PDB file of N, CA and C in Angstrom:
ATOM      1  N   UNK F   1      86.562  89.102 167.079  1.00  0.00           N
ATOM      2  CA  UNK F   1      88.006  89.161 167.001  1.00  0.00           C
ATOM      3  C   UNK F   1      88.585  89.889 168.220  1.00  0.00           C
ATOM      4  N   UNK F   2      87.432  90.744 168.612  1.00  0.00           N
ATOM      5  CA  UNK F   2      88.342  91.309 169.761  1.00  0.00           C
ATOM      6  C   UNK F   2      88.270  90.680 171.312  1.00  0.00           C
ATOM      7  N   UNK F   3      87.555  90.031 171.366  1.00  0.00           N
ATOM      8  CA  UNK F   3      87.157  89.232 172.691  1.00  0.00           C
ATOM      9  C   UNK F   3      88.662  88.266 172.209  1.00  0.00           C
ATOM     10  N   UNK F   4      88.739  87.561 171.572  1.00  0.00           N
ATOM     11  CA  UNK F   4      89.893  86.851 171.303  1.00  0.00           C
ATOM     12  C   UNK F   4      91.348  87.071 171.385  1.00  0.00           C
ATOM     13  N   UNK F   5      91.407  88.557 170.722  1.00  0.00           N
ATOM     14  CA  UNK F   5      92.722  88.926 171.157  1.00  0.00           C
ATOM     15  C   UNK F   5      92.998  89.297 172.313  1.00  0.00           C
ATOM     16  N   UNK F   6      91.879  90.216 173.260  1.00  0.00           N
ATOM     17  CA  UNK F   6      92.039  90.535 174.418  1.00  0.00           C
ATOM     18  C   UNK F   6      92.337  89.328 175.270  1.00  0.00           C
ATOM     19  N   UNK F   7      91.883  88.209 175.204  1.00  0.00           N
ATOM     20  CA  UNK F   7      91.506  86.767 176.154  1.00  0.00           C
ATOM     21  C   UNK F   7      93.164  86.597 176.037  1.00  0.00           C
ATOM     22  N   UNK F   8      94.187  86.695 175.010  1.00  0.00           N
ATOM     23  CA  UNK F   8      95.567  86.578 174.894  1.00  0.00           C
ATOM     24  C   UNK F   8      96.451  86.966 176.049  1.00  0.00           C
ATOM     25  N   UNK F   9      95.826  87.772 176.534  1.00  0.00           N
ATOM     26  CA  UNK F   9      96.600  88.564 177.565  1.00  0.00           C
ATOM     27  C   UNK F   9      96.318  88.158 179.407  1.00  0.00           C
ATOM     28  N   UNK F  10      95.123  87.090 179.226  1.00  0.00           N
ATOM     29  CA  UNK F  10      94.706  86.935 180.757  1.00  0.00           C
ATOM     30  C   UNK F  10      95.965  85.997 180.787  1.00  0.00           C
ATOM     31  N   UNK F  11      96.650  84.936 180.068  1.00  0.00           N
ATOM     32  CA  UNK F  11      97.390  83.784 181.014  1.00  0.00           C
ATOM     33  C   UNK F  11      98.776  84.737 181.616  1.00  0.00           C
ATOM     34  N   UNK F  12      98.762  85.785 180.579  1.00  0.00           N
ATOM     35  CA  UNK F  12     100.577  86.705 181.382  1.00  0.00           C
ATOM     36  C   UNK F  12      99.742  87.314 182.696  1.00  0.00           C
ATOM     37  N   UNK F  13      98.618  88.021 182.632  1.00  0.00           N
ATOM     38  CA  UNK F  13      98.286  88.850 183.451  1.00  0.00           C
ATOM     39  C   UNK F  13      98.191  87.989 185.092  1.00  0.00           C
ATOM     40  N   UNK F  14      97.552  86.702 184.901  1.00  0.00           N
ATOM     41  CA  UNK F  14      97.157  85.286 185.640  1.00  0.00           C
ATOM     42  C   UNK F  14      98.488  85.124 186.490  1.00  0.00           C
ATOM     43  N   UNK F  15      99.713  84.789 185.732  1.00  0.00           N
ATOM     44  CA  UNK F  15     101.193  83.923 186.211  1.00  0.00           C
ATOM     45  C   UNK F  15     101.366  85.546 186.726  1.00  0.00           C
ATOM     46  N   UNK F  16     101.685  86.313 186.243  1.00  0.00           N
ATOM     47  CA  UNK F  16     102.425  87.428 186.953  1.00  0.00           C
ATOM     48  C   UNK F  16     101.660  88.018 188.223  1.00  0.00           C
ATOM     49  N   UNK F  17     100.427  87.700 188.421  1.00  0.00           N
ATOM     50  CA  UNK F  17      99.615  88.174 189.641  1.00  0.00           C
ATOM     51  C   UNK F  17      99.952  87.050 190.853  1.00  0.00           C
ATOM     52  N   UNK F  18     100.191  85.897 190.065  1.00  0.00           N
ATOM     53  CA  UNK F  18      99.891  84.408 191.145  1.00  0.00           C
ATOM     54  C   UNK F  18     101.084  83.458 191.118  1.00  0.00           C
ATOM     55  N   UNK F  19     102.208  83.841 190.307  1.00  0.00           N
ATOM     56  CA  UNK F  19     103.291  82.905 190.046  1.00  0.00           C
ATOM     57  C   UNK F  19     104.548  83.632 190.269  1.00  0.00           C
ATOM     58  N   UNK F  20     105.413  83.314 191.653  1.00  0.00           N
ATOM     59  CA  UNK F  20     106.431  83.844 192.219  1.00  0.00           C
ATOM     60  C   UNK F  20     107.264  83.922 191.190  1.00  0.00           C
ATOM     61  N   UNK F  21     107.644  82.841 190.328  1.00  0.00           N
ATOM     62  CA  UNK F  21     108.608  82.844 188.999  1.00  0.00           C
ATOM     63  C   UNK F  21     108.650  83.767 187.946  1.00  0.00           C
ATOM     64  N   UNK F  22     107.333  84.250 187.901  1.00  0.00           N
ATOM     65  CA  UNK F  22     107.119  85.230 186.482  1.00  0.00           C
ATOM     66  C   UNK F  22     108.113  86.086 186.907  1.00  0.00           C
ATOM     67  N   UNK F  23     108.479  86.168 184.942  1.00  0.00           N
ATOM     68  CA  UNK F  23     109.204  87.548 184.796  1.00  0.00           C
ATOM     69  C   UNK F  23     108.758  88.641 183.923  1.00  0.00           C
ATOM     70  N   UNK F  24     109.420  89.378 183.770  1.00  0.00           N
ATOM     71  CA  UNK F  24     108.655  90.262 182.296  1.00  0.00           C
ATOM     72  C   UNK F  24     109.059  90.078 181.121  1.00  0.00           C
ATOM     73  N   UNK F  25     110.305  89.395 181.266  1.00  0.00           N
ATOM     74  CA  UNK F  25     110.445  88.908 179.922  1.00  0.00           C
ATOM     75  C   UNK F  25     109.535  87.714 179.264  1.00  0.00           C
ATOM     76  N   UNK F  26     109.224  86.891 180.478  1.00  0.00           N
ATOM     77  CA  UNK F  26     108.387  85.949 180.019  1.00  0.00           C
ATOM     78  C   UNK F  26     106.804  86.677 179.582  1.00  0.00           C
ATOM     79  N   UNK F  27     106.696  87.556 180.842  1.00  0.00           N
ATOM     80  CA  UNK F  27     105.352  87.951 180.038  1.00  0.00           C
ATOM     81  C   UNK F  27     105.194  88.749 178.624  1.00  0.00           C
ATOM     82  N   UNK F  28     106.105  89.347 178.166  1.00  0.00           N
ATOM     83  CA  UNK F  28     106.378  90.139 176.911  1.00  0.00           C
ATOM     84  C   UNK F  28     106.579  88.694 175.800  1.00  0.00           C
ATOM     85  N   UNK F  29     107.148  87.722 176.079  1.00  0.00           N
ATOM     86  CA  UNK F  29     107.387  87.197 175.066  1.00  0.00           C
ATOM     87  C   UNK F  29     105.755  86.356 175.053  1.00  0.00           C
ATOM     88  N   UNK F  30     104.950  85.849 175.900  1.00  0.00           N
ATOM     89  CA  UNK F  30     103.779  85.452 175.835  1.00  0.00           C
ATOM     90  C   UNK F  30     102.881  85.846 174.634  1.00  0.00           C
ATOM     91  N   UNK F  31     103.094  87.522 175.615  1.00  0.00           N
ATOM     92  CA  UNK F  31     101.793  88.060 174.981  1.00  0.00           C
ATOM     93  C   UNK F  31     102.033  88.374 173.315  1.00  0.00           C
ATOM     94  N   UNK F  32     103.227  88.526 172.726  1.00  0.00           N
ATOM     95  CA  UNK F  32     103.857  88.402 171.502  1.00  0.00           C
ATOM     96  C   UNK F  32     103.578  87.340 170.993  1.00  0.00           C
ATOM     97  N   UNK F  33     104.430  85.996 171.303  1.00  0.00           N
ATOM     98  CA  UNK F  33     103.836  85.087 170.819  1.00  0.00           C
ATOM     99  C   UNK F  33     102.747  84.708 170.498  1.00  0.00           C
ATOM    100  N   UNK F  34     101.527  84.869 171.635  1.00  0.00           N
ATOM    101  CA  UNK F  34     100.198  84.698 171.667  1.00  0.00           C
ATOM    102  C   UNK F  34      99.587  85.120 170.618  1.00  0.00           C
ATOM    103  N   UNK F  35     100.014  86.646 170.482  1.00  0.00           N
ATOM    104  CA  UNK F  35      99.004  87.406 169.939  1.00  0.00           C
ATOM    105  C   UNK F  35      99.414  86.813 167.912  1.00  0.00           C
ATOM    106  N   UNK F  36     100.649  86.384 167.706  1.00  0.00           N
ATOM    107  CA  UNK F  36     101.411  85.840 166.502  1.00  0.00           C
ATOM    108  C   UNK F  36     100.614  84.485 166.093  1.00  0.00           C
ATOM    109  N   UNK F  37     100.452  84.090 167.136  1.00  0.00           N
ATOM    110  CA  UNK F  37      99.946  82.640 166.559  1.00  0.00           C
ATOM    111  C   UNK F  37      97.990  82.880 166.427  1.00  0.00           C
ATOM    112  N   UNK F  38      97.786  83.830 167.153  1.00  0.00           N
ATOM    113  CA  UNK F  38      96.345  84.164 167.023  1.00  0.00           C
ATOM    114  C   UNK F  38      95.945  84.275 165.738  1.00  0.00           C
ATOM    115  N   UNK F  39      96.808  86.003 164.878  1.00  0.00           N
ATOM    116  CA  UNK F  39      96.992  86.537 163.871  1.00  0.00           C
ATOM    117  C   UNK F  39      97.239  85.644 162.479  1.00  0.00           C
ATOM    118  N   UNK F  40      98.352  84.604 163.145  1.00  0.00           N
ATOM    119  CA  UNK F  40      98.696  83.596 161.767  1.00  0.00           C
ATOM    120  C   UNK F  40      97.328  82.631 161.560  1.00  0.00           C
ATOM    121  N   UNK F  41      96.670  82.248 162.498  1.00  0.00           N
ATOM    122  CA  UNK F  41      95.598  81.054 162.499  1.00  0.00           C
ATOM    123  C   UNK F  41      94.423  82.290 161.570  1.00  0.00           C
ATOM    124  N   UNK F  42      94.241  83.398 161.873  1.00  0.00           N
ATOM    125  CA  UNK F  42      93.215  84.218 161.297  1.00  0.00           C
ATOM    126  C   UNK F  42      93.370  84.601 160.139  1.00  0.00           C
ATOM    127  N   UNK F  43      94.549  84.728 159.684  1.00  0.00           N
ATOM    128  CA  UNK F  43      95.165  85.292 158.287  1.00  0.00           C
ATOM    129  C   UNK F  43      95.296  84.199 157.512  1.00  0.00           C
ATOM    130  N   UNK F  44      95.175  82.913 158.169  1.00  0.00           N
ATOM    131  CA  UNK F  44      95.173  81.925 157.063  1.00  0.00           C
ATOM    132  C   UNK F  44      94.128  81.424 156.498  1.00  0.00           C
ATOM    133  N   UNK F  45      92.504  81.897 157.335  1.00  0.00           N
ATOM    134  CA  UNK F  45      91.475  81.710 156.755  1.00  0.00           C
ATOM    135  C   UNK F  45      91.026  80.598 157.708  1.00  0.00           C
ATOM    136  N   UNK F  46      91.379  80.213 158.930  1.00  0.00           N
ATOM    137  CA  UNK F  46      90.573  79.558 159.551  1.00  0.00           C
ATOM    138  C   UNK F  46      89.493  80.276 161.011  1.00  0.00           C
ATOM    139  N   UNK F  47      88.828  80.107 161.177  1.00  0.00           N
ATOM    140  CA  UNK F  47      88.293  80.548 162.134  1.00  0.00           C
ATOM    141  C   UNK F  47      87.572  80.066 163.112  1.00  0.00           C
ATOM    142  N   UNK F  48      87.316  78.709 163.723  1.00  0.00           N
ATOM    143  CA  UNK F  48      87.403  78.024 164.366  1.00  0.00           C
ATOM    144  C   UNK F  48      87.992  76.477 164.732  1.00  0.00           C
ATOM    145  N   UNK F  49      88.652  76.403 165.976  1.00  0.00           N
ATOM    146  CA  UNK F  49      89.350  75.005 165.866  1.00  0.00           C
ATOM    147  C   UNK F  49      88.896  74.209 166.650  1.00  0.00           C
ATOM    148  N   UNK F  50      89.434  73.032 166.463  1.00  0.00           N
ATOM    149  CA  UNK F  50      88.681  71.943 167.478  1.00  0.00           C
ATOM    150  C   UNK F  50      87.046  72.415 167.271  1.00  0.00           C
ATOM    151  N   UNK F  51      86.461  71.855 166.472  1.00  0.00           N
ATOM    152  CA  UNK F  51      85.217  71.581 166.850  1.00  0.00           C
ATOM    153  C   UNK F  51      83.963  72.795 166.671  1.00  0.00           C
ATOM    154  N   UNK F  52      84.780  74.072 166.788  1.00  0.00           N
ATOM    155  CA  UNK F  52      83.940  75.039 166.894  1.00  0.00           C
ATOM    156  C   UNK F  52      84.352  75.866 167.800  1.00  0.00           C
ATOM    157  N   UNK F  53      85.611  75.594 168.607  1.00  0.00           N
ATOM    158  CA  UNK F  53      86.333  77.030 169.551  1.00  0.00           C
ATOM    159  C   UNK F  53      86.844  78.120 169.212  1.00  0.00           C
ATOM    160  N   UNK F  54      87.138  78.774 169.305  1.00  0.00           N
ATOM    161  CA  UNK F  54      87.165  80.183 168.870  1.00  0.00           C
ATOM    162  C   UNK F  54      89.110  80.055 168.627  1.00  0.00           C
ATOM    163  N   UNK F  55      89.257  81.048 168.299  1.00  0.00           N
ATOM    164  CA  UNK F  55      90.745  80.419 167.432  1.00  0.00           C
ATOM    165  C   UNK F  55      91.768  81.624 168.840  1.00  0.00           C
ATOM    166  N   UNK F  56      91.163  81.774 170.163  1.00  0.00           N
ATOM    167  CA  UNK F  56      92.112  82.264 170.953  1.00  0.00           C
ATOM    168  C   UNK F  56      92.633  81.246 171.657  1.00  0.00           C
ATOM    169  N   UNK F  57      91.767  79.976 171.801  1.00  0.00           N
ATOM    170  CA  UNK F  57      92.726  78.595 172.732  1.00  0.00           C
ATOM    171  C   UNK F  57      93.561  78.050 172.390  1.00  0.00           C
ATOM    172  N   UNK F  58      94.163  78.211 171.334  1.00  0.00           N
ATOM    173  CA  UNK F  58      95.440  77.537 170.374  1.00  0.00           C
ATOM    174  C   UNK F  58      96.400  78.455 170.653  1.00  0.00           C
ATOM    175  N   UNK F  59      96.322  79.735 170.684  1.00  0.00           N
ATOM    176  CA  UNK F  59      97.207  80.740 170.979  1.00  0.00           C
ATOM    177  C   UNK F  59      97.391  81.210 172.897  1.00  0.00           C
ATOM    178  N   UNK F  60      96.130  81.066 173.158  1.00  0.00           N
ATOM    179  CA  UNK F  60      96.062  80.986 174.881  1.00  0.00           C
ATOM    180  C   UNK F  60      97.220  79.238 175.282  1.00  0.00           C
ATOM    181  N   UNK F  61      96.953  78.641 174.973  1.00  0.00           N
ATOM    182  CA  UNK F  61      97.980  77.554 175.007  1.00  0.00           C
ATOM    183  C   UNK F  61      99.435  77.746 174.378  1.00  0.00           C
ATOM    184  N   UNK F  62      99.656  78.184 173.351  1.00  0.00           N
ATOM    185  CA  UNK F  62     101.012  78.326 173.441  1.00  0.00           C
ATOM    186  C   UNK F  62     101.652  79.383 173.846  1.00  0.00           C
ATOM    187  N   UNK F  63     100.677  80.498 174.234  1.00  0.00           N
ATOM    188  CA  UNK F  63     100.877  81.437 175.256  1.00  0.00           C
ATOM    189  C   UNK F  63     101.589  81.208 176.781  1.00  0.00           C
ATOM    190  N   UNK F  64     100.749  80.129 177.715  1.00  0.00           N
ATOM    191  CA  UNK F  64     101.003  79.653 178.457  1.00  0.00           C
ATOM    192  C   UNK F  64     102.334  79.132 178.771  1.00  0.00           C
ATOM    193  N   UNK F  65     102.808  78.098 177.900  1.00  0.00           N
ATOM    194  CA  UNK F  65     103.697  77.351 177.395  1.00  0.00           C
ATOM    195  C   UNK F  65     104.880  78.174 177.365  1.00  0.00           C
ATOM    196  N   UNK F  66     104.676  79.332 176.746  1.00  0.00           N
ATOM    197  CA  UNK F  66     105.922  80.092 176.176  1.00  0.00           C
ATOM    198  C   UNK F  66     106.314  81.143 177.254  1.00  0.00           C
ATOM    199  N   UNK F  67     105.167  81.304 178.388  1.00  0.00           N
ATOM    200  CA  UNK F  67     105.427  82.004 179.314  1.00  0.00           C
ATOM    201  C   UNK F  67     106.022  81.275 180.611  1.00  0.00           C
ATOM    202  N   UNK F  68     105.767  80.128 181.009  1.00  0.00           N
ATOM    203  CA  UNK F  68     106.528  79.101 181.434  1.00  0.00           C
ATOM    204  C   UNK F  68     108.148  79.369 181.173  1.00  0.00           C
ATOM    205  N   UNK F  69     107.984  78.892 179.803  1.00  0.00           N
ATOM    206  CA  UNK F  69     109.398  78.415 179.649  1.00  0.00           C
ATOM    207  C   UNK F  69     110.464  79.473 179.497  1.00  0.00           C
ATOM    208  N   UNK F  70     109.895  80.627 179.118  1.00  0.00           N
ATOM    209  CA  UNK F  70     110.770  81.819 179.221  1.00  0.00           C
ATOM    210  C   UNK F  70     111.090  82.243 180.486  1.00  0.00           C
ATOM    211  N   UNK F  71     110.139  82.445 181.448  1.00  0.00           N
ATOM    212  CA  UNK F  71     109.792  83.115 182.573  1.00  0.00           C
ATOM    213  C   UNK F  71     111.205  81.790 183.328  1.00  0.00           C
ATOM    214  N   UNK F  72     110.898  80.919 183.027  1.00  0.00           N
ATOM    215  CA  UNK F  72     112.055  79.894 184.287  1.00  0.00           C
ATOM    216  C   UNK F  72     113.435  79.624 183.646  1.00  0.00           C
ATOM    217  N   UNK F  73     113.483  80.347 182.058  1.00  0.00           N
ATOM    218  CA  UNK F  73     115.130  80.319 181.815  1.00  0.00           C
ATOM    219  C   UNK F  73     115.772  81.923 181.432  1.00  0.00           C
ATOM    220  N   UNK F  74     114.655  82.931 182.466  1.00  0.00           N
ATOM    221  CA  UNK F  74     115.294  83.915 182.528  1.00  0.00           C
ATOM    222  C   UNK F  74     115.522  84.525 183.699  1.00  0.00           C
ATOM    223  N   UNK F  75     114.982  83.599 184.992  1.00  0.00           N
ATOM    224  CA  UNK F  75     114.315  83.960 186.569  1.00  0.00           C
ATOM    225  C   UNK F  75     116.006  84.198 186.679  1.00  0.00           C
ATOM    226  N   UNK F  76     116.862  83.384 186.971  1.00  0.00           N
ATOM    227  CA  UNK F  76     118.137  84.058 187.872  1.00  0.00           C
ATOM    228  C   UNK F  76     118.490  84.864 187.689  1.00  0.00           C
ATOM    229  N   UNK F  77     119.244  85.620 186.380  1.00  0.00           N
ATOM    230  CA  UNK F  77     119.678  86.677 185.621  1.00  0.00           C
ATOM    231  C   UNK F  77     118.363  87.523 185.995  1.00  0.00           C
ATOM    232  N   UNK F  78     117.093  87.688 186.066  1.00  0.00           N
ATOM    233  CA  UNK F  78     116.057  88.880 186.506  1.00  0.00           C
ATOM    234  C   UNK F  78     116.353  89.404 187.875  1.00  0.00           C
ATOM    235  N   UNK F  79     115.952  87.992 189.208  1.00  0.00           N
ATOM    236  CA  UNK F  79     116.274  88.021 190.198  1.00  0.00           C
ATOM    237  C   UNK F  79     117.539  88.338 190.875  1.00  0.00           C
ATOM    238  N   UNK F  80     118.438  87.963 190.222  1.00  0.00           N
ATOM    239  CA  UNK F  80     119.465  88.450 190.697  1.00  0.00           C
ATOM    240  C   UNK F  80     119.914  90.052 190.437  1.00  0.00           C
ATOM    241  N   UNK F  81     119.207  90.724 189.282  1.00  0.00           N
ATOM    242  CA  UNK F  81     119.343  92.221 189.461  1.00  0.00           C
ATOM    243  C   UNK F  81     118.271  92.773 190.019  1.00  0.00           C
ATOM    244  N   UNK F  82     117.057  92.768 190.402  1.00  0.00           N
ATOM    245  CA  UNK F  82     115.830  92.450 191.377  1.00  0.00           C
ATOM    246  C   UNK F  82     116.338  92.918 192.313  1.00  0.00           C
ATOM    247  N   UNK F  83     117.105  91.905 192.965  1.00  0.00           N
ATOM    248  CA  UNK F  83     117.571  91.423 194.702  1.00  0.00           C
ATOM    249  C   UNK F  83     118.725  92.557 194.657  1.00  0.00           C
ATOM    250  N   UNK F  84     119.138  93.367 194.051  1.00  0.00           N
ATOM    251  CA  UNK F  84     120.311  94.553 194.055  1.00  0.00           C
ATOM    252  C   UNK F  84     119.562  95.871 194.149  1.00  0.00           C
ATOM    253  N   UNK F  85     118.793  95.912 192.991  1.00  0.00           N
ATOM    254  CA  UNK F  85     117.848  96.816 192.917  1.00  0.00           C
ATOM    255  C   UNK F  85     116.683  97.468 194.671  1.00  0.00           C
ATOM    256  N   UNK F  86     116.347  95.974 194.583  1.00  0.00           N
ATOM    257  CA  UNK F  86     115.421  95.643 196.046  1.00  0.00           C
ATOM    258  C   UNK F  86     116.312  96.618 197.223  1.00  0.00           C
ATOM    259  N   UNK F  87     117.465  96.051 197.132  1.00  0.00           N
ATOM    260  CA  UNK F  87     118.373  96.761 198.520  1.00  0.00           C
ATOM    261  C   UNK F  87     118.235  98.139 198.096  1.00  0.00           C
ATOM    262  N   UNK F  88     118.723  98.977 197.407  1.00  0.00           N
ATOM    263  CA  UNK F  88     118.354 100.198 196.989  1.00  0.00           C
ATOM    264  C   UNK F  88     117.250 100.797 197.211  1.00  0.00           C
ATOM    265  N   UNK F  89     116.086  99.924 197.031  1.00  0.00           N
ATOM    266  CA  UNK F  89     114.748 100.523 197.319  1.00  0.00           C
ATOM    267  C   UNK F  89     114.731 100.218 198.889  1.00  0.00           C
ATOM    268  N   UNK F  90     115.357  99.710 199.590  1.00  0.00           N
ATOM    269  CA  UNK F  90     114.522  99.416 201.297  1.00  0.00           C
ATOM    270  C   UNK F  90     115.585 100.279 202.259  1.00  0.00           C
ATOM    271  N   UNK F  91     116.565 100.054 201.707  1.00  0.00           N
ATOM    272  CA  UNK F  91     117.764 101.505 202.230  1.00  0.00           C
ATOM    273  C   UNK F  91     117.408 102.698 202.107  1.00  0.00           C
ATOM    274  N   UNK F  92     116.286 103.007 200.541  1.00  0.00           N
ATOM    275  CA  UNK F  92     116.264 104.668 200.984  1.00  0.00           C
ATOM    276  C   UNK F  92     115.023 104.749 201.433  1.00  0.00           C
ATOM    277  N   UNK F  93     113.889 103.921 201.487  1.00  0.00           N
ATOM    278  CA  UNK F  93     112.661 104.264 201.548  1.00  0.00           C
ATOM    279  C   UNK F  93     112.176 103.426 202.666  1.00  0.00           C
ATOM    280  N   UNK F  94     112.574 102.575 203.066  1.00  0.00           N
ATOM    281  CA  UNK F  94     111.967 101.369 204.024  1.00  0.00           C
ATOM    282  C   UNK F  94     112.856 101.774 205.319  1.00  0.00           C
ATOM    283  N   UNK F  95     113.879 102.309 205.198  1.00  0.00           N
ATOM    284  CA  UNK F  95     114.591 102.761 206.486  1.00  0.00           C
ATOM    285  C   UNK F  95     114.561 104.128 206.916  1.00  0.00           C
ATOM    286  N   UNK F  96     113.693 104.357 205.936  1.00  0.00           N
ATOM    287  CA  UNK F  96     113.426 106.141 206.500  1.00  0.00           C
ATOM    288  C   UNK F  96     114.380 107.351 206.266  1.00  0.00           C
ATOM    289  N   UNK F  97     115.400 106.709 205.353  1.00  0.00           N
ATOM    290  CA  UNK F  97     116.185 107.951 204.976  1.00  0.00           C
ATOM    291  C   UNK F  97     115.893 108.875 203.741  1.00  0.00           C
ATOM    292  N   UNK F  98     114.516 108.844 203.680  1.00  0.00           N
ATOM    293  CA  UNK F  98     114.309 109.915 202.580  1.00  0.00           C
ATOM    294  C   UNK F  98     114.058 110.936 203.349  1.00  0.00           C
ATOM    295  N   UNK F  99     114.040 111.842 204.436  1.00  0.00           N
ATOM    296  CA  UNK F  99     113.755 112.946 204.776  1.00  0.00           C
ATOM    297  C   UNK F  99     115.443 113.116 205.223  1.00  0.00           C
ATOM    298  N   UNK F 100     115.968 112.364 205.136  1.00  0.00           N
ATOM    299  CA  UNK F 100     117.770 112.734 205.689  1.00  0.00           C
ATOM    300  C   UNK F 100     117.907 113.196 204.251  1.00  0.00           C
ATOM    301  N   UNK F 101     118.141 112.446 202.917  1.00  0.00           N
ATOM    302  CA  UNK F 101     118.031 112.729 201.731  1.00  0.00           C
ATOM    303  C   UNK F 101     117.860 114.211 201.300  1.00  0.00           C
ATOM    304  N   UNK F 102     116.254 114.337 201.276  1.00  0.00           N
ATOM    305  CA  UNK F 102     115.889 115.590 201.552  1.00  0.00           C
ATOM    306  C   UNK F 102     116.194 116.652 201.748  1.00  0.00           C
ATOM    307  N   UNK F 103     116.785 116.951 202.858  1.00  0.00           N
ATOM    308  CA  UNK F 103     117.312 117.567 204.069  1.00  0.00           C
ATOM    309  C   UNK F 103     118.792 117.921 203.440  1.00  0.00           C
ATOM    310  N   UNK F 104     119.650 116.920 202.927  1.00  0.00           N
ATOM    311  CA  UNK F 104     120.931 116.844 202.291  1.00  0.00           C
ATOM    312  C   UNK F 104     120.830 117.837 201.133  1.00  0.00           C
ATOM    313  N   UNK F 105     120.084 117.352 200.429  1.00  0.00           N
ATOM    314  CA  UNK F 105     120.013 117.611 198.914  1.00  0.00           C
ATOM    315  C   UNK F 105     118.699 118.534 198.249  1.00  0.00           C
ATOM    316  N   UNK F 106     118.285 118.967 199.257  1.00  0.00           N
ATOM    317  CA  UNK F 106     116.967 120.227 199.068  1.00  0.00           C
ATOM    318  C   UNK F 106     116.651 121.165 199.898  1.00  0.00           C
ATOM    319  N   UNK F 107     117.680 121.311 200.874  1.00  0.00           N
ATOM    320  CA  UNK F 107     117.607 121.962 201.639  1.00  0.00           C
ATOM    321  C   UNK F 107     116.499 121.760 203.083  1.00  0.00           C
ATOM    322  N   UNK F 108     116.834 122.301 204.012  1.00  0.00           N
ATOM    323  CA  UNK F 108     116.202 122.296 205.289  1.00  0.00           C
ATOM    324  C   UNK F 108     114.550 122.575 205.173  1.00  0.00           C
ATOM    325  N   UNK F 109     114.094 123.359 204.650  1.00  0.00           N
ATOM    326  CA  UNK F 109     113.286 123.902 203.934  1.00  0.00           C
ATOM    327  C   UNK F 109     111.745 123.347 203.150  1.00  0.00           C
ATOM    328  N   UNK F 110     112.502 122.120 202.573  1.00  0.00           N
ATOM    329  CA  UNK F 110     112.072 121.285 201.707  1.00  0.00           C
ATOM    330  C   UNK F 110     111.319 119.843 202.756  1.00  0.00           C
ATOM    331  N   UNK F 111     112.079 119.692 203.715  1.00  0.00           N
ATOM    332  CA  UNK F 111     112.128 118.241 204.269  1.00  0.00           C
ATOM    333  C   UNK F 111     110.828 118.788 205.546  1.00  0.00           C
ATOM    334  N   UNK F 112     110.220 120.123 205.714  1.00  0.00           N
ATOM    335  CA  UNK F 112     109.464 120.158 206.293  1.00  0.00           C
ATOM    336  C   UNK F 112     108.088 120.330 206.192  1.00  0.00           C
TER     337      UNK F 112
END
């Protein structure tokens, strides 16, 4: 059971390492879903599908699926506070004004 539930979590871990689109909402709703449809197939008393597979590929598939489809009808609304956020982070840290910062707001002292 536990090789199974853990295996739930490689397709979010997979898209969010290798798929420009992922979001976190998509991966949160994945691994939820995933782990729901795992739980319901086990609690109902089945324990292998198709043939003799282990009952994480039914849930690794609609895992997938659900991370897709979330992840690409939540990308603009993410990205677009991302890309605001982003400027914030490269203004204080990518342009070197954290020791001006510093210097401002901790004294002379601090920034050396």
């Amino acid at each position: 059971m536990a090789t199974n539930g853990m295996s739930l979590v490689v397709p979010t871990v997979a898209a969010g390492l290798f798929w420009k689109k992922a979001t976190p909402q998509g991966a949160i709703a994945s691994m939820v879903t995933a782990e729901a449809v795992y739980l319901g197939l086990y609690a109902s008393g089945v324990r292998y599908v198709w043939g003799g597979f282990f009952l994480g590929f039914p849930a690794i598939a609609v895992g997938i699926v659900v991370m897709i489809v979330v992840s690409l009808a939540t990308q603009d609304k993410y990205y677009k506070a991302h890309a605001a956020q982003q400027g914030v982070f490269e203004d204080f840290f990518v342009r070197g004004r954290v020791s001006a910062w510093i210097r401002e707001n901790m004294g002379t002292k601090a920034a050396k």
